[in-house]
mmCIF file of C-alpha atoms in Angstrom:
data_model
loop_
_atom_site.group_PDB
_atom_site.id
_atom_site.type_symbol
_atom_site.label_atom_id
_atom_site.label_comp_id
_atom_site.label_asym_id
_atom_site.label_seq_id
_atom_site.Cartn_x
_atom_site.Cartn_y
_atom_site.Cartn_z
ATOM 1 C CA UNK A 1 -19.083 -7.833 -2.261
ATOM 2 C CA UNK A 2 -16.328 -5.413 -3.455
ATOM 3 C CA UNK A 3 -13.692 -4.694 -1.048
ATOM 4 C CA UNK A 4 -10.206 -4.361 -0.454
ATOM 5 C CA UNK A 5 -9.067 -5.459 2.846
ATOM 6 C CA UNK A 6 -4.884 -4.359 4.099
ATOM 7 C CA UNK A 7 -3.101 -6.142 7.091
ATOM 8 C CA UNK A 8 1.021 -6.435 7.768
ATOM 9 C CA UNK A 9 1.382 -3.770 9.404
ATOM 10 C CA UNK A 10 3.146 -3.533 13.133
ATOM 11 C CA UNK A 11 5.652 -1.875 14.749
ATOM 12 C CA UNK A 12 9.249 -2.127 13.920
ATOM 13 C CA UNK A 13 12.632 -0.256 14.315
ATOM 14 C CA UNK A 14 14.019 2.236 12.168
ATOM 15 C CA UNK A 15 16.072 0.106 9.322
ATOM 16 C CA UNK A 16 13.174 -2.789 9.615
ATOM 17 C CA UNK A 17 11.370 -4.261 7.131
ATOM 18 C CA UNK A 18 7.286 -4.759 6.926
ATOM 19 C CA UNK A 19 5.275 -6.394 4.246
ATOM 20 C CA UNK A 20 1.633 -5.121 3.910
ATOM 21 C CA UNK A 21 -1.018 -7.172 2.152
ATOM 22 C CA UNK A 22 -4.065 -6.034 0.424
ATOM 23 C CA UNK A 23 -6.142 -8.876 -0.426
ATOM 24 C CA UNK A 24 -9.217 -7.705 -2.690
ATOM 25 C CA UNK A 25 -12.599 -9.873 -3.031
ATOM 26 C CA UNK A 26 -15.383 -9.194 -5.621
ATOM 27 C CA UNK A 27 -13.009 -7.897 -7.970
ATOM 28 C CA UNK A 28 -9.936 -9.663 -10.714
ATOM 29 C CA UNK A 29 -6.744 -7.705 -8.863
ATOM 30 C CA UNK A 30 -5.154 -8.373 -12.261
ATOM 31 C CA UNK A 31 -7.490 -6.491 -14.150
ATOM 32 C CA UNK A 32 -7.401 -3.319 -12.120
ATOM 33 C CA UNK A 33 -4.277 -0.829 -11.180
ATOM 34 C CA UNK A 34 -4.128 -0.926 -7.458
ATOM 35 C CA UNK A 35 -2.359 2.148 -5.388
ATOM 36 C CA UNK A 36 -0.753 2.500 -1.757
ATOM 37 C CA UNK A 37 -1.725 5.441 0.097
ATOM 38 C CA UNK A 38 -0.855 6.289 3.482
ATOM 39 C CA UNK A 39 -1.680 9.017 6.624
ATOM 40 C CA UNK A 40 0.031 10.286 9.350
ATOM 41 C CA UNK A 41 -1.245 12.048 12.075
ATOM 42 C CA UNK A 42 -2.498 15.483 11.477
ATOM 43 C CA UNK A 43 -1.244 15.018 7.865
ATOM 44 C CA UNK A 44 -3.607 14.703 4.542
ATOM 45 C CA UNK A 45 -3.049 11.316 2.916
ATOM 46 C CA UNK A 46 -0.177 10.727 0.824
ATOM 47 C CA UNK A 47 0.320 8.603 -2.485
ATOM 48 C CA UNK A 48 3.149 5.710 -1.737
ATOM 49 C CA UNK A 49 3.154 3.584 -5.252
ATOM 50 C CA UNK A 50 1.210 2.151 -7.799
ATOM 51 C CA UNK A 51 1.430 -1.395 -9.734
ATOM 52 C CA UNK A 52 -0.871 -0.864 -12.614
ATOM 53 C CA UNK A 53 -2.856 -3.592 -14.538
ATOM 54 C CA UNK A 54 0.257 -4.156 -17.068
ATOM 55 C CA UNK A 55 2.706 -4.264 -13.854
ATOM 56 C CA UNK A 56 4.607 -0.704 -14.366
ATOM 57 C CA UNK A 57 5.207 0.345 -10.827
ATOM 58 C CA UNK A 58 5.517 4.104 -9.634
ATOM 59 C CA UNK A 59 6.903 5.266 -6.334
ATOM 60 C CA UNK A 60 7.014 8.860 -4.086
ATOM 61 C CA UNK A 61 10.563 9.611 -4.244
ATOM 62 C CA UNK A 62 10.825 9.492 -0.517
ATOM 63 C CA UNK A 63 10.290 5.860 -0.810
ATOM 64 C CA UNK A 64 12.222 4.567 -3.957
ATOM 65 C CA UNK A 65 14.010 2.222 -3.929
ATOM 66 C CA UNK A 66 13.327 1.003 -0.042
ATOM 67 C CA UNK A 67 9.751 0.260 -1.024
ATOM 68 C CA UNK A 68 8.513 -2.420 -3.635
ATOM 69 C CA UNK A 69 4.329 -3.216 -4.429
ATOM 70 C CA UNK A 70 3.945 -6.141 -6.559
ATOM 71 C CA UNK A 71 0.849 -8.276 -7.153
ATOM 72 C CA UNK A 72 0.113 -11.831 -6.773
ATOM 73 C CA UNK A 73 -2.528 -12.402 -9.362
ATOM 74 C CA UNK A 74 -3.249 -16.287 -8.095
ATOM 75 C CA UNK A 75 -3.899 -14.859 -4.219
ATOM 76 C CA UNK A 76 -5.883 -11.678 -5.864
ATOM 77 C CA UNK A 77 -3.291 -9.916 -3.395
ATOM 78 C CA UNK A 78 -1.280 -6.680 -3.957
ATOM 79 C CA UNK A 79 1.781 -6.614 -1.675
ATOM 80 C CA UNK A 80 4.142 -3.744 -0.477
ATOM 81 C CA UNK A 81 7.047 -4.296 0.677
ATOM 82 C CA UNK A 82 9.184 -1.817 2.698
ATOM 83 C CA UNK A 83 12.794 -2.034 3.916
ATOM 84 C CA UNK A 84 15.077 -0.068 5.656
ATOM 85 C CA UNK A 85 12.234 1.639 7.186
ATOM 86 C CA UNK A 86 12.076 5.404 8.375
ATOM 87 C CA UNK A 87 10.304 6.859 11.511
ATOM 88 C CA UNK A 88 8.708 9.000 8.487
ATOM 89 C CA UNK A 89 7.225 5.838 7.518
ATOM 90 C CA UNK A 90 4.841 5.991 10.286
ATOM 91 C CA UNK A 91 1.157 6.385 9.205
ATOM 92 C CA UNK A 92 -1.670 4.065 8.585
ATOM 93 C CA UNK A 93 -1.502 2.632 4.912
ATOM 94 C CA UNK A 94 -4.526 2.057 2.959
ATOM 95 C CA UNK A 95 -4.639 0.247 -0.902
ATOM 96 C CA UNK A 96 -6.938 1.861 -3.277
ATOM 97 C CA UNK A 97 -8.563 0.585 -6.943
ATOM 98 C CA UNK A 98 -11.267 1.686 -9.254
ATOM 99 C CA UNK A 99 -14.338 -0.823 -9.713
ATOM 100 C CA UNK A 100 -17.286 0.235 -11.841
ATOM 101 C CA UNK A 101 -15.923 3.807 -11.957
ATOM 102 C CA UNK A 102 -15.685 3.975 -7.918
ATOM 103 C CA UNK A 103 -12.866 4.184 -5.667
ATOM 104 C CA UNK A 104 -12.239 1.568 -3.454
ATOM 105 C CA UNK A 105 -10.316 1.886 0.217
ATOM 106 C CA UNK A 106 -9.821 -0.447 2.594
ATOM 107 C CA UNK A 107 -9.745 -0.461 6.051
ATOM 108 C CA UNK A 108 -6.217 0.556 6.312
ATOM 109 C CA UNK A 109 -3.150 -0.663 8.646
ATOM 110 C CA UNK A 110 -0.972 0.419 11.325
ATOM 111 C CA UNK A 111 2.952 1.464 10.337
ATOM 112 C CA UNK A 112 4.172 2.522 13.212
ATOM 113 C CA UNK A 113 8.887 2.830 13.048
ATOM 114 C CA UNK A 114 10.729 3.640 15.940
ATOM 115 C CA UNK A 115 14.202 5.612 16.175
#
């Protein structure tokens, strides 16, 4: 089956440093551009970054340069790493793709930084 599937995610201390996974099945990660979304609380979602199939990265200027997504092409894994973390931060992150001309979203993960 197609899915996307996200886990790292914890709690941590403001200035800490998390590394979410997003390990996709049914689907060639290195074909597809794969995006980081996240939402807080009472908040709509939110765009983070975006590696795209060629490897160009984009980032919402709130988190350049403390966060980093990167792919792993031989683990079909999409990675984001974020340092120096923010009680902003906080929200439950979710990686997104395109497959057959539908969106993909996976289960999402827990960010949760303390002051």
């Amino acid at each position: 089956q197609v899915q996307l599937a996200e886990s790292g995610g914890g709690l941590v201390q403001a200035g800490g440093s998390l590394r979410l996974s997003c390990v996709a099945s049914g689907i060639v990660i290195s074909t597809n551009g794969v995006a980081w979304y996240r939402q807080a609380p009472g908040k709509q979602r939110e765009w983070v970054a975006t590696v795209a199939s060629g490897g160009a990265t984009r980032y919402l200027d709130s988190v350049n340069p403390r966060f980093h997504v990167y792919r792993v092409n031989a683990e079909n894994t999409v990675y984001l790493e974020m340092t120096n973390l923010k009680p902003e931060d906080t929200a439950v992150y979710y990686c997104n793709t395109v497959s057959r001309g539908r969106n993909l979203w996976g289960q999402g993960t827990q960010v949760t930084v303390s002051s």
